[in-house]
């Protein structure tokens, strides 16, 4: 039995370990499939109560003769250190998306050579590259982001070169490609004679077909769903306990360090909410275990 035996039992000691799962819910409030949130460095459960005291005035010294609990709330807090895009979407109250970048051939020998696809606004700057060979009508940067997207995962080969639009090639020392992120750097003191700080460039490059993952931030007013914690007690590895929160509204807490000397973490607080339609006997939290 998992219930107290009435005597001291070392098997009931607990050193907290376990796995957190999160699921969106359907229109009726029932959880869909659960996603492993990855390593959680901590997970806490807290309860708050609001009490009203009644005091008797029948004696010279007023004394409390009744205390009533009028409300209770349950909250959770946890920290994640696996920075995948699903977890990022939770932190920035957003959603994930994936699109496929088609293969690009804007090489000088390709079927659609690059043409007027970067306009300089100064030297010593980085310029983003796009999946459009000719930006002369859309402008640079393009004003139609719904149809023109950034180019990533460029092919590092001899076909990646830069010309002044309709003119001579730039000296190789005057520019640098970031092939992974699809960017072009123009050095602060270029040696190509005809190049000016406002020149239009023909940038020739190729890119492979690539799956692009992205997060749309602040697209949801709140993030809520079902939360499941399955404990793996380090003090009693044969005993696992499931904590099922039927509905939790999450909010990010604290800073997310994009630069630092420690592993980055994301902190969350959550308010547990009752869902009687999901579990009429225990609408907020149900805790289960069994003897293996």
PDB file of C-alpha atoms in Angstrom:
ATOM      1  CA  UNK A   1       0.000   0.000   0.000  1.00  0.00           C
ATOM      2  CA  UNK A   2       1.100   3.594  -0.673  1.00  0.00           C
ATOM      3  CA  UNK A   3      -0.915   5.035   2.231  1.00  0.00           C
ATOM      4  CA  UNK A   4       0.836   5.610   5.539  1.00  0.00           C
ATOM      5  CA  UNK A   5       1.226   2.472   7.645  1.00  0.00           C
ATOM      6  CA  UNK A   6       1.146   4.520  10.847  1.00  0.00           C
ATOM      7  CA  UNK A   7       4.795   3.830  11.635  1.00  0.00           C
ATOM      8  CA  UNK A   8       8.036   5.328  10.367  1.00  0.00           C
ATOM      9  CA  UNK A   9       8.882   4.118   6.862  1.00  0.00           C
ATOM     10  CA  UNK A  10      12.163   5.085   5.142  1.00  0.00           C
ATOM     11  CA  UNK A  11      10.553   4.233   1.778  1.00  0.00           C
ATOM     12  CA  UNK A  12       8.464   7.395   2.180  1.00  0.00           C
ATOM     13  CA  UNK A  13      11.487   9.687   2.150  1.00  0.00           C
ATOM     14  CA  UNK A  14      11.605  11.775  -1.007  1.00  0.00           C
ATOM     15  CA  UNK A  15      14.369  13.332  -3.074  1.00  0.00           C
ATOM     16  CA  UNK A  16      12.649  15.129  -5.898  1.00  0.00           C
ATOM     17  CA  UNK A  17      13.327  13.943  -9.429  1.00  0.00           C
ATOM     18  CA  UNK A  18      11.010  13.390 -12.331  1.00  0.00           C
ATOM     19  CA  UNK A  19       9.721  14.417 -15.750  1.00  0.00           C
ATOM     20  CA  UNK A  20       7.314  17.208 -16.674  1.00  0.00           C
ATOM     21  CA  UNK A  21       4.870  16.909 -19.569  1.00  0.00           C
ATOM     22  CA  UNK A  22       2.596  19.513 -21.135  1.00  0.00           C
ATOM     23  CA  UNK A  23      -0.441  19.086 -23.380  1.00  0.00           C
ATOM     24  CA  UNK A  24      -2.827  21.436 -25.118  1.00  0.00           C
ATOM     25  CA  UNK A  25      -6.491  20.725 -24.489  1.00  0.00           C
ATOM     26  CA  UNK A  26      -9.441  20.302 -26.811  1.00  0.00           C
ATOM     27  CA  UNK A  27     -12.544  22.496 -26.875  1.00  0.00           C
ATOM     28  CA  UNK A  28     -14.042  20.508 -23.997  1.00  0.00           C
ATOM     29  CA  UNK A  29     -10.942  20.883 -21.813  1.00  0.00           C
ATOM     30  CA  UNK A  30      -9.614  17.335 -22.143  1.00  0.00           C
ATOM     31  CA  UNK A  31      -5.852  16.974 -22.720  1.00  0.00           C
ATOM     32  CA  UNK A  32      -4.446  15.971 -26.080  1.00  0.00           C
ATOM     33  CA  UNK A  33      -1.090  14.188 -26.406  1.00  0.00           C
ATOM     34  CA  UNK A  34       1.569  15.132 -23.852  1.00  0.00           C
ATOM     35  CA  UNK A  35       4.980  16.549 -24.780  1.00  0.00           C
ATOM     36  CA  UNK A  36       8.071  15.939 -22.656  1.00  0.00           C
ATOM     37  CA  UNK A  37       9.325  19.391 -21.583  1.00  0.00           C
ATOM     38  CA  UNK A  38      12.866  18.072 -21.214  1.00  0.00           C
ATOM     39  CA  UNK A  39      15.068  18.454 -18.171  1.00  0.00           C
ATOM     40  CA  UNK A  40      13.413  20.430 -15.389  1.00  0.00           C
ATOM     41  CA  UNK A  41      15.903  21.605 -12.784  1.00  0.00           C
ATOM     42  CA  UNK A  42      13.141  22.249 -10.270  1.00  0.00           C
ATOM     43  CA  UNK A  43       9.383  21.836  -9.890  1.00  0.00           C
ATOM     44  CA  UNK A  44       7.392  23.152  -6.942  1.00  0.00           C
ATOM     45  CA  UNK A  45       3.771  23.043  -5.843  1.00  0.00           C
ATOM     46  CA  UNK A  46       2.371  25.753  -3.607  1.00  0.00           C
ATOM     47  CA  UNK A  47      -0.971  26.376  -1.897  1.00  0.00           C
ATOM     48  CA  UNK A  48      -2.443  29.614  -0.621  1.00  0.00           C
ATOM     49  CA  UNK A  49      -5.511  29.992   1.576  1.00  0.00           C
ATOM     50  CA  UNK A  50      -7.601  32.993   2.497  1.00  0.00           C
ATOM     51  CA  UNK A  51      -9.060  32.818   5.998  1.00  0.00           C
ATOM     52  CA  UNK A  52     -11.675  34.884   7.795  1.00  0.00           C
ATOM     53  CA  UNK A  53     -11.531  35.027  11.578  1.00  0.00           C
ATOM     54  CA  UNK A  54     -14.475  35.686  13.855  1.00  0.00           C
ATOM     55  CA  UNK A  55     -13.781  37.142  17.272  1.00  0.00           C
ATOM     56  CA  UNK A  56     -16.051  37.085  20.282  1.00  0.00           C
ATOM     57  CA  UNK A  57     -16.638  40.365  22.083  1.00  0.00           C
ATOM     58  CA  UNK A  58     -18.331  38.821  25.102  1.00  0.00           C
ATOM     59  CA  UNK A  59     -15.307  39.321  27.373  1.00  0.00           C
ATOM     60  CA  UNK A  60     -12.929  42.158  28.036  1.00  0.00           C
ATOM     61  CA  UNK A  61     -10.325  40.494  25.808  1.00  0.00           C
ATOM     62  CA  UNK A  62     -11.556  39.664  22.330  1.00  0.00           C
ATOM     63  CA  UNK A  63     -10.661  36.099  21.354  1.00  0.00           C
ATOM     64  CA  UNK A  64     -10.955  34.209  18.113  1.00  0.00           C
ATOM     65  CA  UNK A  65     -13.698  31.648  18.348  1.00  0.00           C
ATOM     66  CA  UNK A  66     -14.046  30.720  14.673  1.00  0.00           C
ATOM     67  CA  UNK A  67     -11.802  30.668  11.608  1.00  0.00           C
ATOM     68  CA  UNK A  68     -13.159  29.828   8.178  1.00  0.00           C
ATOM     69  CA  UNK A  69     -11.205  29.113   5.018  1.00  0.00           C
ATOM     70  CA  UNK A  70     -13.044  31.001   2.260  1.00  0.00           C
ATOM     71  CA  UNK A  71     -10.748  30.364  -0.696  1.00  0.00           C
ATOM     72  CA  UNK A  72      -7.793  28.259  -1.762  1.00  0.00           C
ATOM     73  CA  UNK A  73      -5.518  28.515  -4.778  1.00  0.00           C
ATOM     74  CA  UNK A  74      -2.861  26.172  -6.107  1.00  0.00           C
ATOM     75  CA  UNK A  75       0.165  27.182  -8.095  1.00  0.00           C
ATOM     76  CA  UNK A  76       3.209  25.557  -9.664  1.00  0.00           C
ATOM     77  CA  UNK A  77       6.673  26.758 -10.544  1.00  0.00           C
ATOM     78  CA  UNK A  78       9.336  25.107 -12.652  1.00  0.00           C
ATOM     79  CA  UNK A  79      12.546  25.780 -14.518  1.00  0.00           C
ATOM     80  CA  UNK A  80      13.539  24.291 -17.868  1.00  0.00           C
ATOM     81  CA  UNK A  81      17.018  24.197 -19.356  1.00  0.00           C
ATOM     82  CA  UNK A  82      16.311  22.540 -22.708  1.00  0.00           C
ATOM     83  CA  UNK A  83      15.950  25.501 -25.057  1.00  0.00           C
ATOM     84  CA  UNK A  84      14.025  23.985 -27.942  1.00  0.00           C
ATOM     85  CA  UNK A  85      11.538  25.967 -30.018  1.00  0.00           C
ATOM     86  CA  UNK A  86       8.493  24.362 -28.374  1.00  0.00           C
ATOM     87  CA  UNK A  87       9.704  25.538 -24.965  1.00  0.00           C
ATOM     88  CA  UNK A  88      10.621  28.952 -26.376  1.00  0.00           C
ATOM     89  CA  UNK A  89       7.077  29.314 -27.675  1.00  0.00           C
ATOM     90  CA  UNK A  90       5.769  28.688 -24.157  1.00  0.00           C
ATOM     91  CA  UNK A  91       8.109  31.307 -22.739  1.00  0.00           C
ATOM     92  CA  UNK A  92       7.255  34.054 -25.263  1.00  0.00           C
ATOM     93  CA  UNK A  93       3.502  33.279 -25.293  1.00  0.00           C
ATOM     94  CA  UNK A  94       3.717  32.259 -28.923  1.00  0.00           C
ATOM     95  CA  UNK A  95       3.492  29.357 -31.313  1.00  0.00           C
ATOM     96  CA  UNK A  96       5.842  27.369 -33.509  1.00  0.00           C
ATOM     97  CA  UNK A  97       5.844  27.149 -37.285  1.00  0.00           C
ATOM     98  CA  UNK A  98       7.862  25.303 -39.919  1.00  0.00           C
ATOM     99  CA  UNK A  99       8.213  26.145 -43.592  1.00  0.00           C
ATOM    100  CA  UNK A 100      10.329  24.673 -46.370  1.00  0.00           C
ATOM    101  CA  UNK A 101      12.826  26.903 -48.155  1.00  0.00           C
ATOM    102  CA  UNK A 102      13.013  25.691 -51.736  1.00  0.00           C
ATOM    103  CA  UNK A 103      16.429  25.216 -53.301  1.00  0.00           C
ATOM    104  CA  UNK A 104      17.863  28.488 -54.635  1.00  0.00           C
ATOM    105  CA  UNK A 105      20.189  28.947 -57.619  1.00  0.00           C
ATOM    106  CA  UNK A 106      21.232  32.549 -58.025  1.00  0.00           C
ATOM    107  CA  UNK A 107      24.747  31.542 -59.068  1.00  0.00           C
ATOM    108  CA  UNK A 108      26.393  33.293 -62.001  1.00  0.00           C
ATOM    109  CA  UNK A 109      26.010  30.061 -63.967  1.00  0.00           C
ATOM    110  CA  UNK A 110      22.504  29.270 -62.745  1.00  0.00           C
ATOM    111  CA  UNK A 111      19.245  29.613 -64.595  1.00  0.00           C
ATOM    112  CA  UNK A 112      18.258  32.724 -62.592  1.00  0.00           C
ATOM    113  CA  UNK A 113      21.338  34.809 -61.771  1.00  0.00           C
ATOM    114  CA  UNK A 114      21.268  37.298 -58.912  1.00  0.00           C
ATOM    115  CA  UNK A 115      20.321  40.827 -59.941  1.00  0.00           C
ATOM    116  CA  UNK A 116      20.035  43.976 -57.802  1.00  0.00           C
ATOM    117  CA  UNK A 117      19.380  41.975 -54.623  1.00  0.00           C
ATOM    118  CA  UNK A 118      21.360  44.038 -52.087  1.00  0.00           C
ATOM    119  CA  UNK A 119      21.439  47.830 -51.780  1.00  0.00           C
ATOM    120  CA  UNK A 120      24.162  49.211 -49.540  1.00  0.00           C
ATOM    121  CA  UNK A 121      23.521  51.829 -46.888  1.00  0.00           C
ATOM    122  CA  UNK A 122      27.074  51.909 -45.623  1.00  0.00           C
ATOM    123  CA  UNK A 123      30.323  49.976 -45.269  1.00  0.00           C
ATOM    124  CA  UNK A 124      31.175  47.739 -42.317  1.00  0.00           C
ATOM    125  CA  UNK A 125      27.623  46.351 -42.197  1.00  0.00           C
ATOM    126  CA  UNK A 126      25.870  42.994 -42.519  1.00  0.00           C
ATOM    127  CA  UNK A 127      23.153  42.595 -45.168  1.00  0.00           C
ATOM    128  CA  UNK A 128      20.494  39.879 -45.140  1.00  0.00           C
ATOM    129  CA  UNK A 129      19.967  37.793 -48.275  1.00  0.00           C
ATOM    130  CA  UNK A 130      16.551  36.756 -49.608  1.00  0.00           C
ATOM    131  CA  UNK A 131      15.028  34.075 -51.806  1.00  0.00           C
ATOM    132  CA  UNK A 132      14.379  36.624 -54.567  1.00  0.00           C
ATOM    133  CA  UNK A 133      16.857  37.139 -57.402  1.00  0.00           C
ATOM    134  CA  UNK A 134      15.735  40.666 -58.332  1.00  0.00           C
ATOM    135  CA  UNK A 135      14.674  43.105 -55.610  1.00  0.00           C
ATOM    136  CA  UNK A 136      14.680  46.158 -57.880  1.00  0.00           C
ATOM    137  CA  UNK A 137      10.870  46.378 -57.693  1.00  0.00           C
ATOM    138  CA  UNK A 138      10.375  45.172 -54.093  1.00  0.00           C
ATOM    139  CA  UNK A 139      13.152  47.319 -52.661  1.00  0.00           C
ATOM    140  CA  UNK A 140      15.830  46.364 -50.174  1.00  0.00           C
ATOM    141  CA  UNK A 141      15.004  45.185 -47.615  1.00  0.00           C
ATOM    142  CA  UNK A 142      11.907  43.913 -49.431  1.00  0.00           C
ATOM    143  CA  UNK A 143       8.567  45.435 -48.517  1.00  0.00           C
ATOM    144  CA  UNK A 144       6.569  42.250 -49.204  1.00  0.00           C
ATOM    145  CA  UNK A 145       7.745  39.866 -46.440  1.00  0.00           C
ATOM    146  CA  UNK A 146       4.732  37.568 -46.949  1.00  0.00           C
ATOM    147  CA  UNK A 147       6.054  36.478 -50.339  1.00  0.00           C
ATOM    148  CA  UNK A 148       9.791  37.134 -50.053  1.00  0.00           C
ATOM    149  CA  UNK A 149      11.628  35.256 -47.308  1.00  0.00           C
ATOM    150  CA  UNK A 150      15.143  35.182 -45.935  1.00  0.00           C
ATOM    151  CA  UNK A 151      17.620  32.757 -47.524  1.00  0.00           C
ATOM    152  CA  UNK A 152      19.480  30.346 -45.233  1.00  0.00           C
ATOM    153  CA  UNK A 153      21.893  27.430 -45.528  1.00  0.00           C
ATOM    154  CA  UNK A 154      23.866  28.823 -48.471  1.00  0.00           C
ATOM    155  CA  UNK A 155      26.244  26.602 -50.372  1.00  0.00           C
ATOM    156  CA  UNK A 156      29.871  27.460 -49.671  1.00  0.00           C
ATOM    157  CA  UNK A 157      31.448  27.230 -53.127  1.00  0.00           C
ATOM    158  CA  UNK A 158      33.065  29.303 -55.857  1.00  0.00           C
ATOM    159  CA  UNK A 159      29.669  30.409 -57.202  1.00  0.00           C
ATOM    160  CA  UNK A 160      29.133  32.653 -54.153  1.00  0.00           C
ATOM    161  CA  UNK A 161      30.465  35.965 -55.491  1.00  0.00           C
ATOM    162  CA  UNK A 162      29.464  39.625 -55.437  1.00  0.00           C
ATOM    163  CA  UNK A 163      29.396  42.151 -58.299  1.00  0.00           C
ATOM    164  CA  UNK A 164      28.528  45.802 -58.488  1.00  0.00           C
ATOM    165  CA  UNK A 165      25.136  45.731 -60.237  1.00  0.00           C
ATOM    166  CA  UNK A 166      25.755  45.273 -63.939  1.00  0.00           C
ATOM    167  CA  UNK A 167      29.472  45.817 -63.439  1.00  0.00           C
ATOM    168  CA  UNK A 168      32.729  44.484 -62.104  1.00  0.00           C
ATOM    169  CA  UNK A 169      33.217  41.865 -59.419  1.00  0.00           C
ATOM    170  CA  UNK A 170      34.171  42.987 -55.923  1.00  0.00           C
ATOM    171  CA  UNK A 171      37.592  42.080 -54.642  1.00  0.00           C
ATOM    172  CA  UNK A 172      37.231  38.890 -52.591  1.00  0.00           C
ATOM    173  CA  UNK A 173      38.736  40.630 -49.560  1.00  0.00           C
ATOM    174  CA  UNK A 174      35.930  43.217 -49.563  1.00  0.00           C
ATOM    175  CA  UNK A 175      33.125  40.874 -48.475  1.00  0.00           C
ATOM    176  CA  UNK A 176      32.389  37.865 -46.305  1.00  0.00           C
ATOM    177  CA  UNK A 177      29.460  35.455 -46.460  1.00  0.00           C
ATOM    178  CA  UNK A 178      27.738  33.956 -43.434  1.00  0.00           C
ATOM    179  CA  UNK A 179      26.661  30.838 -45.313  1.00  0.00           C
ATOM    180  CA  UNK A 180      24.634  29.331 -42.478  1.00  0.00           C
ATOM    181  CA  UNK A 181      22.496  32.373 -41.712  1.00  0.00           C
ATOM    182  CA  UNK A 182      22.412  33.810 -45.245  1.00  0.00           C
ATOM    183  CA  UNK A 183      24.129  37.172 -44.769  1.00  0.00           C
ATOM    184  CA  UNK A 184      26.740  39.285 -46.511  1.00  0.00           C
ATOM    185  CA  UNK A 185      29.315  41.556 -44.826  1.00  0.00           C
ATOM    186  CA  UNK A 186      30.955  44.467 -46.663  1.00  0.00           C
ATOM    187  CA  UNK A 187      34.230  45.498 -45.073  1.00  0.00           C
ATOM    188  CA  UNK A 188      34.575  49.025 -43.717  1.00  0.00           C
ATOM    189  CA  UNK A 189      37.376  50.053 -46.111  1.00  0.00           C
ATOM    190  CA  UNK A 190      36.818  48.186 -49.389  1.00  0.00           C
ATOM    191  CA  UNK A 191      39.458  48.250 -52.103  1.00  0.00           C
ATOM    192  CA  UNK A 192      37.118  47.842 -55.096  1.00  0.00           C
ATOM    193  CA  UNK A 193      37.397  51.217 -56.776  1.00  0.00           C
ATOM    194  CA  UNK A 194      33.881  51.609 -58.151  1.00  0.00           C
ATOM    195  CA  UNK A 195      32.154  50.508 -54.938  1.00  0.00           C
ATOM    196  CA  UNK A 196      30.359  53.244 -52.957  1.00  0.00           C
ATOM    197  CA  UNK A 197      28.485  53.167 -49.676  1.00  0.00           C
ATOM    198  CA  UNK A 198      25.170  53.276 -51.595  1.00  0.00           C
ATOM    199  CA  UNK A 199      25.987  50.829 -54.416  1.00  0.00           C
ATOM    200  CA  UNK A 200      23.503  48.236 -55.617  1.00  0.00           C
ATOM    201  CA  UNK A 201      24.971  44.729 -55.711  1.00  0.00           C
ATOM    202  CA  UNK A 202      24.362  41.552 -57.653  1.00  0.00           C
ATOM    203  CA  UNK A 203      24.932  38.787 -55.080  1.00  0.00           C
ATOM    204  CA  UNK A 204      25.326  35.345 -56.643  1.00  0.00           C
ATOM    205  CA  UNK A 205      24.729  32.331 -54.396  1.00  0.00           C
ATOM    206  CA  UNK A 206      23.086  28.937 -54.079  1.00  0.00           C
ATOM    207  CA  UNK A 207      21.133  27.413 -51.221  1.00  0.00           C
ATOM    208  CA  UNK A 208      19.850  23.945 -50.448  1.00  0.00           C
ATOM    209  CA  UNK A 209      16.234  23.094 -49.697  1.00  0.00           C
ATOM    210  CA  UNK A 210      15.941  23.594 -45.935  1.00  0.00           C
ATOM    211  CA  UNK A 211      13.327  23.103 -43.216  1.00  0.00           C
ATOM    212  CA  UNK A 212      13.089  26.381 -41.298  1.00  0.00           C
ATOM    213  CA  UNK A 213      11.740  26.303 -37.740  1.00  0.00           C
ATOM    214  CA  UNK A 214      10.457  29.544 -36.268  1.00  0.00           C
ATOM    215  CA  UNK A 215       8.559  30.940 -33.292  1.00  0.00           C
ATOM    216  CA  UNK A 216       5.899  33.648 -33.532  1.00  0.00           C
ATOM    217  CA  UNK A 217       6.155  35.566 -30.231  1.00  0.00           C
ATOM    218  CA  UNK A 218       3.306  37.188 -28.277  1.00  0.00           C
ATOM    219  CA  UNK A 219       0.572  35.698 -30.439  1.00  0.00           C
ATOM    220  CA  UNK A 220      -1.374  34.321 -27.468  1.00  0.00           C
ATOM    221  CA  UNK A 221      -2.714  36.306 -24.544  1.00  0.00           C
ATOM    222  CA  UNK A 222      -2.013  33.335 -22.271  1.00  0.00           C
ATOM    223  CA  UNK A 223      -0.665  29.810 -22.535  1.00  0.00           C
ATOM    224  CA  UNK A 224      -2.700  27.125 -20.827  1.00  0.00           C
ATOM    225  CA  UNK A 225      -3.009  23.373 -20.955  1.00  0.00           C
ATOM    226  CA  UNK A 226      -2.698  20.227 -18.905  1.00  0.00           C
ATOM    227  CA  UNK A 227       0.462  19.574 -16.902  1.00  0.00           C
ATOM    228  CA  UNK A 228       1.656  16.127 -15.848  1.00  0.00           C
ATOM    229  CA  UNK A 229       4.522  15.366 -13.495  1.00  0.00           C
ATOM    230  CA  UNK A 230       5.743  11.793 -13.024  1.00  0.00           C
ATOM    231  CA  UNK A 231       8.081  11.662 -10.067  1.00  0.00           C
ATOM    232  CA  UNK A 232      11.076   9.364  -9.923  1.00  0.00           C
ATOM    233  CA  UNK A 233      11.994   9.426  -6.249  1.00  0.00           C
ATOM    234  CA  UNK A 234      15.751   9.147  -5.819  1.00  0.00           C
ATOM    235  CA  UNK A 235      15.184   7.849  -2.282  1.00  0.00           C
ATOM    236  CA  UNK A 236      12.848   5.083  -3.484  1.00  0.00           C
ATOM    237  CA  UNK A 237      13.342   4.288  -7.162  1.00  0.00           C
ATOM    238  CA  UNK A 238      10.625   1.615  -7.162  1.00  0.00           C
ATOM    239  CA  UNK A 239       7.928   4.178  -6.379  1.00  0.00           C
ATOM    240  CA  UNK A 240       6.607   6.546  -9.040  1.00  0.00           C
ATOM    241  CA  UNK A 241       3.831   9.065  -8.534  1.00  0.00           C
ATOM    242  CA  UNK A 242       1.761  10.857 -11.150  1.00  0.00           C
ATOM    243  CA  UNK A 243       0.568  14.417 -10.551  1.00  0.00           C
ATOM    244  CA  UNK A 244      -2.094  15.376 -13.106  1.00  0.00           C
ATOM    245  CA  UNK A 245      -3.021  19.073 -13.281  1.00  0.00           C
ATOM    246  CA  UNK A 246      -6.082  19.275 -15.496  1.00  0.00           C
ATOM    247  CA  UNK A 247      -5.604  22.934 -16.418  1.00  0.00           C
ATOM    248  CA  UNK A 248      -2.693  25.279 -15.735  1.00  0.00           C
ATOM    249  CA  UNK A 249      -2.232  28.801 -17.074  1.00  0.00           C
ATOM    250  CA  UNK A 250       1.499  29.450 -17.477  1.00  0.00           C
ATOM    251  CA  UNK A 251       3.384  32.715 -17.354  1.00  0.00           C
ATOM    252  CA  UNK A 252       7.133  33.269 -17.801  1.00  0.00           C
ATOM    253  CA  UNK A 253       9.081  34.423 -14.776  1.00  0.00           C
ATOM    254  CA  UNK A 254      12.403  36.257 -14.638  1.00  0.00           C
ATOM    255  CA  UNK A 255      15.013  36.709 -17.335  1.00  0.00           C
ATOM    256  CA  UNK A 256      16.072  34.350 -20.084  1.00  0.00           C
ATOM    257  CA  UNK A 257      19.834  34.749 -20.458  1.00  0.00           C
ATOM    258  CA  UNK A 258      20.852  34.742 -24.121  1.00  0.00           C
ATOM    259  CA  UNK A 259      24.448  35.486 -23.097  1.00  0.00           C
ATOM    260  CA  UNK A 260      26.004  34.256 -19.870  1.00  0.00           C
ATOM    261  CA  UNK A 261      28.458  31.894 -18.229  1.00  0.00           C
ATOM    262  CA  UNK A 262      25.842  29.393 -17.026  1.00  0.00           C
ATOM    263  CA  UNK A 263      23.445  27.115 -18.849  1.00  0.00           C
ATOM    264  CA  UNK A 264      20.433  29.152 -19.959  1.00  0.00           C
ATOM    265  CA  UNK A 265      17.170  28.446 -18.170  1.00  0.00           C
ATOM    266  CA  UNK A 266      13.536  29.448 -18.545  1.00  0.00           C
ATOM    267  CA  UNK A 267      11.393  29.879 -15.445  1.00  0.00           C
ATOM    268  CA  UNK A 268       7.613  29.510 -15.361  1.00  0.00           C
ATOM    269  CA  UNK A 269       4.852  30.075 -12.849  1.00  0.00           C
ATOM    270  CA  UNK A 270       1.434  28.546 -13.268  1.00  0.00           C
ATOM    271  CA  UNK A 271      -2.003  28.783 -11.729  1.00  0.00           C
ATOM    272  CA  UNK A 272      -3.891  25.515 -11.454  1.00  0.00           C
ATOM    273  CA  UNK A 273      -7.559  25.728 -12.413  1.00  0.00           C
ATOM    274  CA  UNK A 274     -10.481  23.406 -11.715  1.00  0.00           C
ATOM    275  CA  UNK A 275     -11.989  21.421 -14.597  1.00  0.00           C
ATOM    276  CA  UNK A 276     -14.896  19.415 -13.249  1.00  0.00           C
ATOM    277  CA  UNK A 277     -15.843  18.156 -16.705  1.00  0.00           C
ATOM    278  CA  UNK A 278     -12.451  16.438 -16.940  1.00  0.00           C
ATOM    279  CA  UNK A 279     -12.365  15.032 -13.399  1.00  0.00           C
ATOM    280  CA  UNK A 280     -15.463  15.644 -11.264  1.00  0.00           C
ATOM    281  CA  UNK A 281     -13.962  13.865  -8.233  1.00  0.00           C
ATOM    282  CA  UNK A 282     -10.709  15.857  -8.224  1.00  0.00           C
ATOM    283  CA  UNK A 283     -11.126  18.757 -10.668  1.00  0.00           C
ATOM    284  CA  UNK A 284      -7.821  20.560 -10.025  1.00  0.00           C
ATOM    285  CA  UNK A 285      -5.186  17.928  -9.292  1.00  0.00           C
ATOM    286  CA  UNK A 286      -5.237  14.147  -9.051  1.00  0.00           C
ATOM    287  CA  UNK A 287      -2.264  12.296  -7.552  1.00  0.00           C
ATOM    288  CA  UNK A 288      -1.840   8.586  -8.207  1.00  0.00           C
ATOM    289  CA  UNK A 289       0.660   5.870  -7.399  1.00  0.00           C
ATOM    290  CA  UNK A 290       0.766   2.132  -6.950  1.00  0.00           C
ATOM    291  CA  UNK A 291       3.021  -0.551  -5.552  1.00  0.00           C
ATOM    292  CA  UNK A 292       5.226  -2.211  -8.144  1.00  0.00           C
TER     293      UNK A 292
END
